[in-house]
Amino acid sequence: MGSLWGSVVLLCGVLLLRTEGSGAQQTKNNVPRLKLSYKEMLESNNLVTFEGLANSSAYHTFLLDEEKGRLVVGAKDHIFSFNLLNVSRDYAQIPWPASPTRRDECKWAGKDLSRECSNFIKVLQPFNQTHLYVCGTGAFHPVCSYLEVGKKPEDSVFRLESHVENGRGKSPYDPKLLTASMLIDGELYAGTSADFMGRDFAIFRTLGKHHPIRTEQHDSRWLNDPRFVGVHQIPESDNPEDDKIYLFFKENAMDGEHAGKATHARIGQLCKNDLGGHRSLVNKWTTFLKARLICSVPGSNGIDTHFDELQDVFLMSTKDPKSPIIYAVFTTSSNIFKGSAVCMYSMTDIRRVFLGPYAHRDGPNYQWVPFQGRVPYPRPGTCPSKTFGGFDTTKDLPDEVVTFARSHPAMFNPVYPINNRPIIVKTDVDYQFTQIVVDKVEAEDGQYDVMFIGTDMGTILKVVSIPRGSWHDLEEVLLEEMTVFREPTAITAMELSTKQQQLYLGSDIGVSQMPLHRCEVYGKACAECCLARDPYCAWDGTECSRYFPMAKRRTRRQDIRNGDPLTQCSDLQHHDELSGLSTLLDKTVYGVENSSTFLECSPKSQRAMTYWQYQRSIVDRKQEIKSEERFIRTDQGLLIRTLNKKDSGIYLCQAVEHGFMQTLLKVTLEVIDTERLEDLLHRDEEPAAAAAASRPAQDRSPPQETPNNKLWYRDFLSLVNHPTLNSVDEFCEQVWKRERKHRRQKAHLVQQVQIHHQQQQQQQQKAVVNPHTHMHAQGLAAKWKHLQERQKGRNRRTHELERAPRSV
Ligand SMILES: *[C@@H]1O[C@H](CO)[C@@H](O)[C@H](O)[C@H]1NC(C)=O
Ligand SMILES: *[C@@H]1O[C@H](CO)[C@@H](O)[C@H](O)[C@H]1NC(C)=O
Ligand SMILES: *[C@@H]1O[C@H](CO)[C@@H](O)[C@H](O)[C@H]1NC(C)=O
Ligand SMILES: *[C@@H]1O[C@H](CO)[C@@H](O)[C@H](O)[C@H]1NC(C)=O
């Protein structure tokens, strides 16, 4: 039996040690301060979900209407209208499937009936005061219609007009294609493909009073297999004639622009008042220009690592409507190197590039060079204006301008990000960024942009970038990582409501909603609130709560820039309290000679580093415990193997974060020698422990049995006998569960040890015996479980205190 048992112990133990080896006690600047699992998000009431319909999916097209308090969502065969207060309550839905005839045609054309031959809603734009414009793929036959939503919230209208229009040049045929659109002044600007084969890509303008207009067809210099990400209108000056439309997309690099196949991220510009050329470029854009967006980091070998796969763009407005800050999310094209980055661009830099040299080459075998010749007047890309230049409309442009525009759609210089580098780079993780929204938050010491970044694993990262010394030196602080979908799935849509202070998220499997801030999770002390460095939150004198710049309160404490609790909180509490000593857990743990013990200590913040100090007695000098063979420091605590009599003493667990040290735990370890334990264990051997365990504490009879050996033997047999139970993880999980059930039984044993001990030691202390220390094997199982729980993100300093047997 001994050897069987031994192998079980080994199995669970190996798992434990492997987990420890990775990442414990490394640099922590890149880890989120708090990490919340899906379950924790739900249980703490910080997540509301719409789980999707069985006959729908692809909840990808969002339209936020703060005034009416609704979120309209386009999905497969359906349009939804959600209540911004709670997406799981009183939502409306309109089924809009493709007709059976269209579905059949789609199937005959060789498309997948369930995945492609449905009506995937791709366009959802405000049309007028009462209606939205909505388009879908219509089973490879794009269709559009009008959706009545009423003028006021109380109208509560949600109705699709029966009249259906042709959706060509508005919605793609193929639901997989990345397209983008925006309706401005009754005209729809759409970057999409306009044919069944998905080859005729263009930027279209349709609807409205003008003739439809588009980019030059089948000219790879204009667009080369583009995937569109976003469309935005940005004014160029105070003169509305200069208003421009910007498109964000990625495409294959132009022929000769890059060795081999490469993707480039682009920004494209158009004049809103472009009506096309007169003799050439008829009903084609004459003001289209594009430039490359660079987002890269220098590599060690001198070659830059480029993030070229543009995923999403967010425009953060500033006081000047002409100069929003552009936040863009990128990933890498490489199959080997997985990484994501966020870069920021300024409109000044973008305009400078569009005013710079055009990319030019003399023929297919020539290099692309900056165009050196004479640029015709008015400069291509300039919007026609009655006030300036004397050209009312693009139809009046001289032929040479139109000819030049046609052959020079690309700029030579790329647009570099602000500070020439990304503000966030993530390369060492198993996820990639997909979406971004940014909120401007007013804090005590300034204004901060808080980024919410969606990933392809159904998680949201909350990041704030804080100037370290100047605007040119930003420190990004990853505040939280939260799982918002029940299974890993890419987040494909994101909207932020400042009015509701909520974030709305879309994916293939549903829609989720979460608050922008949850200040109470940071803890119950000023120092903890301060260390969190969340611009939404401040210490208000009694708790960590939402910060409002208007409400002036003297007790309010917040320090985003430095996160220094010493300056912020020291006058509020005396020093002990500040360093956490008032809430300090002071416990006694008993270990058995030659077995191992685990002193659990995990700071709430994943950014904190823990270290341990040892003190033989309260009067002795403290010394730091270094990891060595017998002492293993993990993120969850300290593992001491093969306990020695002289390991008895005081262990202090210290957390250091941002230069601020906090004592989290003080453990007095008593090592009991084996003989004394034997005495204790065999004193009252009798069965019926289970019956005793169910009785209230006071009429419990003294400890009865030591079920450990029998238990472990049974456990091992169940592992052997049940081939379905083939995972060691599952097995260890089971052992743990059973151990919990038996914990109360063990509590008797524990009590006994305590009584025994307290006869010698007349100290009045909250005495807790770590039940894990009795048997080496169970200690390991329990520790393994700690790690599991930790991975699930449960951040508790200790759980023993509440469950401990009442002290005698
Ligand atoms: C999908 O199912 C819902 C009921 O769950 C139903 O109301 C709706 O009409 C169905 N949609 C389609 C397109 O069949
Ligand atoms: C949202 O609505 C659901 C269903 O009515 C309810 O269970 C939940 O508590 C609500 N959540 C919030 C945050 O209001
Ligand atoms: C909005 O457009 C729809 C569709 O063309 C039309 O039926 C409706 O009357 C318009 N509403 C207003 C207020 O102009
Ligand atoms: C503890 O282990 C050591 C070395 O393996 C051994 O010499 C000693 O006898 C053990 N002590 C007890 C009480 O089992």
mmCIF file of C-alpha atoms in Angstrom, residues 19 180 191 229 246 290-291 308 312 320 332 452 503 510 598 660 704 803 805:
data_model
loop_
_atom_site.group_PDB
_atom_site.id
_atom_site.type_symbol
_atom_site.label_atom_id
_atom_site.label_comp_id
_atom_site.label_asym_id
_atom_site.label_seq_id
_atom_site.Cartn_x
_atom_site.Cartn_y
_atom_site.Cartn_z
ATOM 1 C CA THR A 19 3.180 25.217 -11.936
ATOM 2 C CA ALA A 180 -16.844 48.989 -42.659
ATOM 3 C CA GLY A 191 -15.555 49.845 -47.733
ATOM 4 C CA VAL A 229 -11.768 48.239 -40.162
ATOM 5 C CA TYR A 246 -11.035 58.648 -43.430
ATOM 6 C CA LYS A 290 -3.777 56.443 -48.823
ATOM 7 C CA ALA A 291 -0.800 56.152 -46.509
ATOM 8 C CA ASP A 308 0.675 45.274 -39.530
ATOM 9 C CA ASP A 312 -9.604 48.095 -34.731
ATOM 10 C CA ASP A 320 -10.447 70.453 -31.159
ATOM 11 C CA THR A 332 1.423 40.569 -36.244
ATOM 12 C CA PHE A 452 -10.546 48.793 -22.642
ATOM 13 C CA LEU A 503 -19.166 48.651 -21.568
ATOM 14 C CA GLY A 510 -23.675 36.586 -27.344
ATOM 15 C CA PHE A 598 2.627 25.261 3.107
ATOM 16 C CA PHE A 660 5.207 50.147 -0.887
ATOM 17 C CA GLN A 704 -11.803 9.370 16.821
ATOM 18 C CA ARG A 803 -13.205 27.799 8.682
ATOM 19 C CA PRO A 805 -12.339 25.367 14.598
#
